[in-house]
Short mmCIF file of C-alpha atoms in Angstrom, two decimals:
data_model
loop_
_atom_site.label_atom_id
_atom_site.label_comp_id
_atom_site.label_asym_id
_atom_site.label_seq_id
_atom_site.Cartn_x
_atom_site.Cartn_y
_atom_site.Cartn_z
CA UNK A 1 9.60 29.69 -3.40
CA UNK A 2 11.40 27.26 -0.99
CA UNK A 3 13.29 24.28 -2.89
CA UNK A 4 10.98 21.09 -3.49
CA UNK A 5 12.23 18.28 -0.98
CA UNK A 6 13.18 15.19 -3.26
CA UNK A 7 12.94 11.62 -1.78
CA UNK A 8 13.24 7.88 -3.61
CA UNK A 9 11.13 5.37 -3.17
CA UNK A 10 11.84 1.66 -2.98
CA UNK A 11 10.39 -1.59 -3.10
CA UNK A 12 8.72 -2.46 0.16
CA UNK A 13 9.78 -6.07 1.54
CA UNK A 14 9.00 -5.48 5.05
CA UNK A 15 11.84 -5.11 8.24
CA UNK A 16 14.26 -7.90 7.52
CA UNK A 17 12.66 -9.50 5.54
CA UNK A 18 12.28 -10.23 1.24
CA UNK A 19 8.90 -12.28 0.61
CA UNK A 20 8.11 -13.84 -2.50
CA UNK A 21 5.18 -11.43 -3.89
CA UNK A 22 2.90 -11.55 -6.68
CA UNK A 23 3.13 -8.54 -9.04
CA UNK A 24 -0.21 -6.18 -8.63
CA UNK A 25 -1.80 -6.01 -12.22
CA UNK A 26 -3.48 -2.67 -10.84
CA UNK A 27 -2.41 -1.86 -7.12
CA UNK A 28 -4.38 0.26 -5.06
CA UNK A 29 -5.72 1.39 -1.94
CA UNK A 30 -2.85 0.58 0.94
CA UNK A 31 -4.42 0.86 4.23
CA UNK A 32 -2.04 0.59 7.65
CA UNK A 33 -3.63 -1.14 10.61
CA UNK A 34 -1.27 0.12 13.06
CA UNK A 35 -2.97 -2.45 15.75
CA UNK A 36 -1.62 -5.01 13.85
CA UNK A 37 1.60 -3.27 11.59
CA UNK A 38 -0.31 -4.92 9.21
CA UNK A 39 -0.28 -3.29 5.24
CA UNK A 40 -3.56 -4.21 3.29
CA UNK A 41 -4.09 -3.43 -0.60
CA UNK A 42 -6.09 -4.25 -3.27
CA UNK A 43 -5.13 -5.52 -6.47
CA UNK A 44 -8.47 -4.35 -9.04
CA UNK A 45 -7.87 -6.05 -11.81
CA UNK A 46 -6.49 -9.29 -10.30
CA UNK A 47 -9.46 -9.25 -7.83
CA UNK A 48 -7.83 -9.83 -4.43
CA UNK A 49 -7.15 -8.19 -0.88
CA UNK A 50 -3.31 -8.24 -0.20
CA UNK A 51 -1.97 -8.30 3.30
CA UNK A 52 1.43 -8.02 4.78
CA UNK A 53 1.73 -8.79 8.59
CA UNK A 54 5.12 -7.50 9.65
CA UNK A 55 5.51 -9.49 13.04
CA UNK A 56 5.60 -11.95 12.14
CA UNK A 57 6.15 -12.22 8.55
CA UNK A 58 3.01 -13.16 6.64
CA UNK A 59 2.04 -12.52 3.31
CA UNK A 60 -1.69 -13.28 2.59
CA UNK A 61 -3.76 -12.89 -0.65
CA UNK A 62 -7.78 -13.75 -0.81
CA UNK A 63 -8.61 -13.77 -4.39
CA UNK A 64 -12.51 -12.47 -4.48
CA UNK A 65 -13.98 -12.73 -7.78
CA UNK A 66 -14.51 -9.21 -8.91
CA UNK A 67 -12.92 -5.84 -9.60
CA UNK A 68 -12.30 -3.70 -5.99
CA UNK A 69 -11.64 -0.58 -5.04
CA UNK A 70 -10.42 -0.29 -1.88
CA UNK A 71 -10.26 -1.96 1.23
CA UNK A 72 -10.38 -0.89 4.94
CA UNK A 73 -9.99 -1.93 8.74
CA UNK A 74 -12.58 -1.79 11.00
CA UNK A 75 -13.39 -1.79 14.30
CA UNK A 76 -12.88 -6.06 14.26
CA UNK A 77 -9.49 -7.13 13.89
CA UNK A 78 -10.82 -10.10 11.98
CA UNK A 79 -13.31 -8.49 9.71
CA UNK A 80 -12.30 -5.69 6.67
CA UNK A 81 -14.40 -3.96 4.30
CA UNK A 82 -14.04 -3.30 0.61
CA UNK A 83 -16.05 -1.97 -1.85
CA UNK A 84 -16.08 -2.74 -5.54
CA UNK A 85 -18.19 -4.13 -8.89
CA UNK A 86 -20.59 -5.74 -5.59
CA UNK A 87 -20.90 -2.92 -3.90
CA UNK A 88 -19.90 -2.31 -0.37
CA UNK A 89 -19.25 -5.30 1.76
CA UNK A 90 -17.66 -7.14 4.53
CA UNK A 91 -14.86 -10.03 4.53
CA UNK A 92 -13.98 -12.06 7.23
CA UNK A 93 -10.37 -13.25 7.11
CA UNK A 94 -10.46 -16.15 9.18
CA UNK A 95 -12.79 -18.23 6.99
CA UNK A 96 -13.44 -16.07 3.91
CA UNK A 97 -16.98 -15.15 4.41
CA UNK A 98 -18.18 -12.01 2.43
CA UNK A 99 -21.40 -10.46 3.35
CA UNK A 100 -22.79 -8.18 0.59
CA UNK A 101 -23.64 -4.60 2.32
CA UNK A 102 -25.19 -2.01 -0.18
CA UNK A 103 -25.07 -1.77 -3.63
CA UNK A 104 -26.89 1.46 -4.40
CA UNK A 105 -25.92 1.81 -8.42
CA UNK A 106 -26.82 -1.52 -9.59
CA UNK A 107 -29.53 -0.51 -11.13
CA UNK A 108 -29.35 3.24 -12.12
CA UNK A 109 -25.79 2.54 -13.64
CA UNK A 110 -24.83 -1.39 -13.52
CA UNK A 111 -21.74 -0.81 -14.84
CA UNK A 112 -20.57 1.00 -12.24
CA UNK A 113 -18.34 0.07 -9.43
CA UNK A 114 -16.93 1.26 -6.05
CA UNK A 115 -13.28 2.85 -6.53
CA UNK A 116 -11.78 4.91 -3.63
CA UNK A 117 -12.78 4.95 0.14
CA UNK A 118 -11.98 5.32 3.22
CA UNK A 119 -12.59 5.89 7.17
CA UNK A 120 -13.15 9.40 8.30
CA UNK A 121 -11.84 9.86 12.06
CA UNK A 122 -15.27 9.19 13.77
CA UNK A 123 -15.54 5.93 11.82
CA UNK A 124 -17.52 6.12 8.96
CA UNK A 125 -17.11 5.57 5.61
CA UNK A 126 -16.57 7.84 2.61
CA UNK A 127 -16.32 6.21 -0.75
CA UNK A 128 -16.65 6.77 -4.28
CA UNK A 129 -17.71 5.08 -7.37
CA UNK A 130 -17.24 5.04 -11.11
CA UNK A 131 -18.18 3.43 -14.32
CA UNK A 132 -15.69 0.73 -15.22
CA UNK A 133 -16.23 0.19 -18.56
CA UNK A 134 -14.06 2.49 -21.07
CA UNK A 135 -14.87 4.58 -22.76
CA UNK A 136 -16.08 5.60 -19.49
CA UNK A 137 -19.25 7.92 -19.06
CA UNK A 138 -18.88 11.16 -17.30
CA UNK A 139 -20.72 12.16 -13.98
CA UNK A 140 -22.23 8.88 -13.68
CA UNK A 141 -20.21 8.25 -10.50
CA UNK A 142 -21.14 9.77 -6.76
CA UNK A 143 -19.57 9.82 -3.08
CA UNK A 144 -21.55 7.95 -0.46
CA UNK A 145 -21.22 8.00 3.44
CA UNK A 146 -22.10 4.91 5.65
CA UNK A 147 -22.92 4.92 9.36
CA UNK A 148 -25.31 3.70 11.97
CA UNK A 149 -26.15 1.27 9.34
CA UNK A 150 -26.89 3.28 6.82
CA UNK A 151 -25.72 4.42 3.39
CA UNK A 152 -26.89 7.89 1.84
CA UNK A 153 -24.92 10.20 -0.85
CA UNK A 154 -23.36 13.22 0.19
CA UNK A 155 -24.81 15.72 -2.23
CA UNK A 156 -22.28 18.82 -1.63
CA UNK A 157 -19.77 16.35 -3.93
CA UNK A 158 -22.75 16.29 -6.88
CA UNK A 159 -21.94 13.97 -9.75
CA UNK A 160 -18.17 12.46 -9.97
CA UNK A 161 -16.35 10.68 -13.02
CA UNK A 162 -14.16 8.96 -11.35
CA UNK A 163 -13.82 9.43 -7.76
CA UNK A 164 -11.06 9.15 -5.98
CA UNK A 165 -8.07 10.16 -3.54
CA UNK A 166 -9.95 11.77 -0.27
CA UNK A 167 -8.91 12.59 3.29
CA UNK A 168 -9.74 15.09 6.10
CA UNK A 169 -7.74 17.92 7.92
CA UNK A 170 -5.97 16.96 10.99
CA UNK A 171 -8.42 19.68 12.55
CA UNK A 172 -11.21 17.80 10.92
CA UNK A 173 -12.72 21.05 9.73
CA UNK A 174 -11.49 20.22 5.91
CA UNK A 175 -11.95 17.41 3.60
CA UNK A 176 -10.43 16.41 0.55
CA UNK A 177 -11.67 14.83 -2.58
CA UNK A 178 -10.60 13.79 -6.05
CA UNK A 179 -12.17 13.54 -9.10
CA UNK A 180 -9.49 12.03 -11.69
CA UNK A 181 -10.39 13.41 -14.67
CA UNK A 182 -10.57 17.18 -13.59
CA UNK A 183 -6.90 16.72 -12.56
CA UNK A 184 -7.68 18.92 -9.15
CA UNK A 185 -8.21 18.00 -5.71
CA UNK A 186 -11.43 19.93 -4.36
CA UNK A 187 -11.66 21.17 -0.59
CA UNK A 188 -14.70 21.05 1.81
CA UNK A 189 -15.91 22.03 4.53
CA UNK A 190 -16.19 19.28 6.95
CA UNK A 191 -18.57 18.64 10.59
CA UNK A 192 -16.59 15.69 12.11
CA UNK A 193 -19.44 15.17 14.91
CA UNK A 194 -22.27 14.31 11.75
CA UNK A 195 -20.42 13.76 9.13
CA UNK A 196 -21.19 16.39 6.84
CA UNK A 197 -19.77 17.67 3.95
CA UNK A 198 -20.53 21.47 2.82
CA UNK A 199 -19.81 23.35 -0.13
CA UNK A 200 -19.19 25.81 -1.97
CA UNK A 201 -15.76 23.77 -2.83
CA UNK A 202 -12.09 24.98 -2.87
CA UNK A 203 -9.37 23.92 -5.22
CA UNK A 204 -6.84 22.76 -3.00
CA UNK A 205 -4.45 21.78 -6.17
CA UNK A 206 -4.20 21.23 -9.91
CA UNK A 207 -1.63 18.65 -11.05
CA UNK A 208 0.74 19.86 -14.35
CA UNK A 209 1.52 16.47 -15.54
CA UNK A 210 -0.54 13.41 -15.29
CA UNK A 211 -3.54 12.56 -13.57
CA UNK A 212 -4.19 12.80 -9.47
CA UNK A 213 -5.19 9.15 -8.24
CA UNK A 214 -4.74 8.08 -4.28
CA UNK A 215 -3.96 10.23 -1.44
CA UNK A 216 -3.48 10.97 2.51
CA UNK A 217 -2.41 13.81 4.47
CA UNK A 218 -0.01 13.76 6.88
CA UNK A 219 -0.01 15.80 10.61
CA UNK A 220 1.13 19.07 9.00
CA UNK A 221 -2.22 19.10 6.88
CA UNK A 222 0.02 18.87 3.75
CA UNK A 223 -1.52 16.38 1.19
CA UNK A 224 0.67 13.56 -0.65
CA UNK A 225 -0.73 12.99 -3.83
CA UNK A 226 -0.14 9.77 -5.99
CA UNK A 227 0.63 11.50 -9.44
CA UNK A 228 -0.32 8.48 -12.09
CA UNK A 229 1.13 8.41 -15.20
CA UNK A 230 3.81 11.08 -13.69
CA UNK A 231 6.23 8.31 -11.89
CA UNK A 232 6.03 10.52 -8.66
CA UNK A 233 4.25 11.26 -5.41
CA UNK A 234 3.96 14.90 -4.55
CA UNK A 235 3.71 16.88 -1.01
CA UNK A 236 1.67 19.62 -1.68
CA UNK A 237 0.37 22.72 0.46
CA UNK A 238 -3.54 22.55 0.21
CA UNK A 239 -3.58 26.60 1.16
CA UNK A 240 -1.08 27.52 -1.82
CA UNK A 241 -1.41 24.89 -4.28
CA UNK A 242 2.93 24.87 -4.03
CA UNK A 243 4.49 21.41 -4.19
CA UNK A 244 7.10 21.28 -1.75
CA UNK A 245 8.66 17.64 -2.03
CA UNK A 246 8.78 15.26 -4.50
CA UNK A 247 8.98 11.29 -4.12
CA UNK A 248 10.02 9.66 -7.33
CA UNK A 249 9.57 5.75 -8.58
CA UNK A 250 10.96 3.48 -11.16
CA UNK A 251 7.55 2.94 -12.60
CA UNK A 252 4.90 5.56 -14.29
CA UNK A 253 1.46 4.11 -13.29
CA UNK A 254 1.42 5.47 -9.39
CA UNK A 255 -1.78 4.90 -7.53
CA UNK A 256 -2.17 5.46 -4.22
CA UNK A 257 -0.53 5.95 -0.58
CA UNK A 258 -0.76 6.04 2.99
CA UNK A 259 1.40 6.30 5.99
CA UNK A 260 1.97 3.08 8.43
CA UNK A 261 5.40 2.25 9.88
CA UNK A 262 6.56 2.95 13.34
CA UNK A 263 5.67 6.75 13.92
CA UNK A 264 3.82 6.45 10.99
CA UNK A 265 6.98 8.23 9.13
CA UNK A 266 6.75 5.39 6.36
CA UNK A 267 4.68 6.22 3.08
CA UNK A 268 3.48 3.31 1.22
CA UNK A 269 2.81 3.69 -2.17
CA UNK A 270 0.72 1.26 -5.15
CA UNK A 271 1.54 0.97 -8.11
CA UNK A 272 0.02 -0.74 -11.45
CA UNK A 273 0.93 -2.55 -14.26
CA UNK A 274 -1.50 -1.08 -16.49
CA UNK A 275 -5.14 0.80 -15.77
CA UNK A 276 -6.85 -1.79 -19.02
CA UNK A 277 -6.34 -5.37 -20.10
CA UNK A 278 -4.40 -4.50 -22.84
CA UNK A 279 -2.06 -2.04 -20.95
CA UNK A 280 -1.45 -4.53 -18.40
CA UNK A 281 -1.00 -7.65 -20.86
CA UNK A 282 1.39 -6.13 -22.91
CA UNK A 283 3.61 -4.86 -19.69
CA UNK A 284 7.09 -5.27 -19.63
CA UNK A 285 8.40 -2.57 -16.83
CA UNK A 286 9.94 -5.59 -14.29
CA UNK A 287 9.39 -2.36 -11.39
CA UNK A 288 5.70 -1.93 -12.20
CA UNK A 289 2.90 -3.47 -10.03
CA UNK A 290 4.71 -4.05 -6.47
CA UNK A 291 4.53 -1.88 -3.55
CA UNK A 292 6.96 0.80 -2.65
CA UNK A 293 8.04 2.19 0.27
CA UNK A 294 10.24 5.27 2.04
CA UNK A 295 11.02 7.33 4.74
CA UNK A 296 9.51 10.67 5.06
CA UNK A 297 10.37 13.89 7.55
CA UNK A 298 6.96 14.79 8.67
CA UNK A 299 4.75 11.75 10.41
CA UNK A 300 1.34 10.96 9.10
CA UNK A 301 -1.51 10.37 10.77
CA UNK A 302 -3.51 6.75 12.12
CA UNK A 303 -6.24 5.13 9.83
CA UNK A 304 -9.07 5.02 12.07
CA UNK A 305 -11.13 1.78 11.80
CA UNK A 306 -14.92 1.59 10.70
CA UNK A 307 -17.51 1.71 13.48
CA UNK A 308 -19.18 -1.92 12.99
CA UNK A 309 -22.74 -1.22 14.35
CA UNK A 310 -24.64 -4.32 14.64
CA UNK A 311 -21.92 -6.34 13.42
CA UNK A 312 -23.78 -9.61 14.51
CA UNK A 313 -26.82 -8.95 11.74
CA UNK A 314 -24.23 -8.27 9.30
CA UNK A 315 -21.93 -11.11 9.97
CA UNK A 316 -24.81 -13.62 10.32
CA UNK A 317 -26.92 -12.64 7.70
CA UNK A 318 -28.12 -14.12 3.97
CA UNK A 319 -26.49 -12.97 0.61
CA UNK A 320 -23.16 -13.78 1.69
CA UNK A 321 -20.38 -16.36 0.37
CA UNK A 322 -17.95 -17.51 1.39
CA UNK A 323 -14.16 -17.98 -0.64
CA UNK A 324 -11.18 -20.10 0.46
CA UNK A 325 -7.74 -19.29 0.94
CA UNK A 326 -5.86 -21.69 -0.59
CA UNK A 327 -2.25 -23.02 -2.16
CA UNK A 328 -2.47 -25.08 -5.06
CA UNK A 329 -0.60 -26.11 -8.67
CA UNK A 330 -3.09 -24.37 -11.38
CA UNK A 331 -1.64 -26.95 -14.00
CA UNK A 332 -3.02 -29.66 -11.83
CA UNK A 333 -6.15 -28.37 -10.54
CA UNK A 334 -6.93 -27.62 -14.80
CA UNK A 335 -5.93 -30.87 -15.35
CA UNK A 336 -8.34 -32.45 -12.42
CA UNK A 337 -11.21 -30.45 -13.32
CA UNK A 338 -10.77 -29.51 -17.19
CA UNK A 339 -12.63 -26.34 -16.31
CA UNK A 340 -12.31 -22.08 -17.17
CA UNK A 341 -15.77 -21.80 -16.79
CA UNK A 342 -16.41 -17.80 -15.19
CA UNK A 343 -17.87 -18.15 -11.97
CA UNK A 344 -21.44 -17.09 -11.73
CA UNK A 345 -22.62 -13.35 -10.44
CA UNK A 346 -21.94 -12.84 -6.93
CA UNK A 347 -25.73 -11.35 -6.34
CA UNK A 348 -26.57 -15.12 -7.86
CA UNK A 349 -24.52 -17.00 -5.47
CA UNK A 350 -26.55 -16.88 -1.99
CA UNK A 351 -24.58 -19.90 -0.25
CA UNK A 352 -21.27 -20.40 -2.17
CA UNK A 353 -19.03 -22.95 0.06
CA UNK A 354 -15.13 -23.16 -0.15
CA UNK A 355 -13.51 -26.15 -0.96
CA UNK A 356 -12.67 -28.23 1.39
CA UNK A 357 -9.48 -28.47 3.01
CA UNK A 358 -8.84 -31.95 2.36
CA UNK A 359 -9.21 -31.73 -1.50
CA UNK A 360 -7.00 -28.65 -1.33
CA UNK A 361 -4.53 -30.91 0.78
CA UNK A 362 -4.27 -33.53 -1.55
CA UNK A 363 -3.21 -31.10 -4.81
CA UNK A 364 -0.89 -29.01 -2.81
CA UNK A 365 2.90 -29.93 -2.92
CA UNK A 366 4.18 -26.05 -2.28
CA UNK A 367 3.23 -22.30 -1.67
CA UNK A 368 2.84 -21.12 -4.96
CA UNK A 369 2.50 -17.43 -6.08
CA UNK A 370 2.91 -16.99 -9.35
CA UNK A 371 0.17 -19.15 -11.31
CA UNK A 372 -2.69 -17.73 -12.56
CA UNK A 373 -5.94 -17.68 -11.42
CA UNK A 374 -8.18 -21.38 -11.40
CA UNK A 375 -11.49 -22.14 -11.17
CA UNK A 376 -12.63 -24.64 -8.65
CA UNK A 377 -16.05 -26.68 -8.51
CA UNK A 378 -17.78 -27.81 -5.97
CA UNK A 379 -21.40 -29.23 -5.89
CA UNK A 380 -21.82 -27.05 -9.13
CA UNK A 381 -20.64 -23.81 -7.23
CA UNK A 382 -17.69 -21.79 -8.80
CA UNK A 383 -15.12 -19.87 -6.50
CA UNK A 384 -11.95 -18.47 -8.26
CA UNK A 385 -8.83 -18.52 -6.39
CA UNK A 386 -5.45 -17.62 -7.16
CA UNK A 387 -2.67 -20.10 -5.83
CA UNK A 388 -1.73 -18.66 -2.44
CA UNK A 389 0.15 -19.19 0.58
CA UNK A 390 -0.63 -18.59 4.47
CA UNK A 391 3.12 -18.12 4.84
CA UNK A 392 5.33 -17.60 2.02
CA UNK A 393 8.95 -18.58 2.34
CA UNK A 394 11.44 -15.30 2.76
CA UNK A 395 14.30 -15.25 0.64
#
């Protein structure tokens, strides 16, 4: 057996530059718009989209008000989607507006959520769910394809814990999917021109140590596997089931990865501070939580962007909300409004308005990015926010 290629990863600050970031409590789900050399992420337990814009340097974070999944680009520069304890839905980044898409567990299995997804090559999108309450139940999760407007399961996966890491062939005739809790990565047969997935499935690879979270393959076909609880990302043949190279972190609790950079020779990889409260409140590992980032032999391959069909009924429809964006001082906003009252359901909240930018102008006095999480009231409507900053100063 050739010798396993080793590589070290480090913490990604972007070319040139060192922004001031907020530590992930649970990273996941990085997602390279290479229109834009723009790096999105989710952070599930702190409930926000992350972005970092390259050229120029700009850091964003929208706090949203519930646990996500994963986020993706789409065919609208402005618009992403993300999936999570909602469902599926759409955000707008210029003003904040969510509109609520499909939420087709709420009732079967309300305490499940949307966890991995992403954009097959023709522009749909794959994603899984799972429940999010531990301990969890098994099988109560499934994987769900939207297109044309429309959201079905795809049966050939049947029931899932805890689905996960997916991706297709760079012949398209193969995809990939993960079920955590098996600790194997199952192969399909794939038909890139409907969409469909056919069994009977392959195992593509078993992980030794740990558990298999997020993953991508690059243009070789060769699958890079964040190994949690392992402190490593592995390159592994999906026709032998042989690792042959080896990325290794700082910090146990790796989550997921994708390629972006120029050539797409970067991987980008998530990590967490903790997968429960309790894990992540009694953290002390200063390396856990923040992106990573290093340079890799064999390119990837581009993220392709949903396929917004009748984005105007979407973006202009009812159930949506909207969220601000803003930069505040949490002692002072507590102080102002004497409030930690939870904001109410999102399915509740048909017309929630952001605050308005001339309140948020007179309690700002600097980007802030490491206070925790206030509530804000307006008109009786609750938004949560996390102190933010449109462009953090780089140290």
């Amino acid at each position: 057996m050739a010798e396993i290629v080793e590589y070290t990863a480090e913490r990604y600050f972007g070319r040139g530059g060192r922004p001031r970031v907020v530590q992930d409590m649970l990273g996941e789900s990085p997602c390279w718009d290479h229109r834009t050399d723009t790096l999105y992420w989710v952070d599930i337990a702190g409930m926000a989209i992350c972005s970092y814009e390259d050229q120029p340097k700009k850091l964003s974070r929208w706090q949203i008000g519930e646990q996500l999944g994963f986020v993706a680009v789409t065919d609208d520069l402005n618009v992403l989607i993300f999936g999570g304890a909602g469902g599926l839905s759409l955000f707008r980044k210029a003003d904040g507006h969510i509109t609520r898409l499909y939420h087709p567990e709420q009732k079967v299995h309300p305490n499940n959520r949307f966890n991995d997804g992403k954009i097959d090559p023709a522009g749909r999108l794959f994603a899984g769910t799972m429940d999010m309450h531990k301990p969890r139940k098994e099988g109560v999760g499934a994987l769900y394809c939207m297109q044309c407007n429309k959201l079905k399961k795809v049966e050939a996966v049947g029931p899932v814990t805890v689905a996960n890491g997916l991706g297709w062939s760079p012949d398209n005739l193969t995809f990939y999917h993960t079920d955590s809790p098996t600790r194997s990565i199952r192969a399909f047969s794939f038909d890139i021109r409907t969409g469909a997935v056919h069994g009977p499935a392959k195992t593509a690879f078993t992980v030794a140590e740990g558990v298999p979270d997020g993953m991508c393959v690059d243009s070789e076909g060769f699958l890079w596997v964040a190994n949690l609880r392992a402190a490593q990302v592995l390159r592994v043949n999906p026709t032998t089931g042989h690792i042959v190279a080896r990325i290794r972190l700082p910090v146990p609790l790796v989550t997921s990865v994708c390629f972006g950079g120029p050539y797409f020779r970067t991987l980008f990889i998530t990590t967490a501070m903790g997968t429960t409260d309790a894990d992540i409140a009694e953290c002390t590992d200063a390396n856990a939580g923040y992106v990573y980032a290093v340079e890799v032999d064999i390119p990837g391959m581009p993220m392709s962007p949903l396929k917004l069909d009748g984005r105007e009924e979407w973006l202009a429809g009812g159930g949506s909300l909207h969220l601000g964006r803003v930069g505040i001082l949490a002692r002072e906003v507590m102080a102002l409004l004497g409030t930690h009252d939870a904001p109410r359901s999102l399915e509740d909240s048909q017309d929630v308005q952001p605050v308005s930018e001339k309140y948020v102008d007179d309690i700002t006095q600097e980007p802030v990015w490491d206070k925790t999480p206030v509530c804000l009231r307006e008109g009786g409507i609750l938004s949560w926010v996390r102190p933010s900053s449109e462009r953090p100063t780089l140290q």
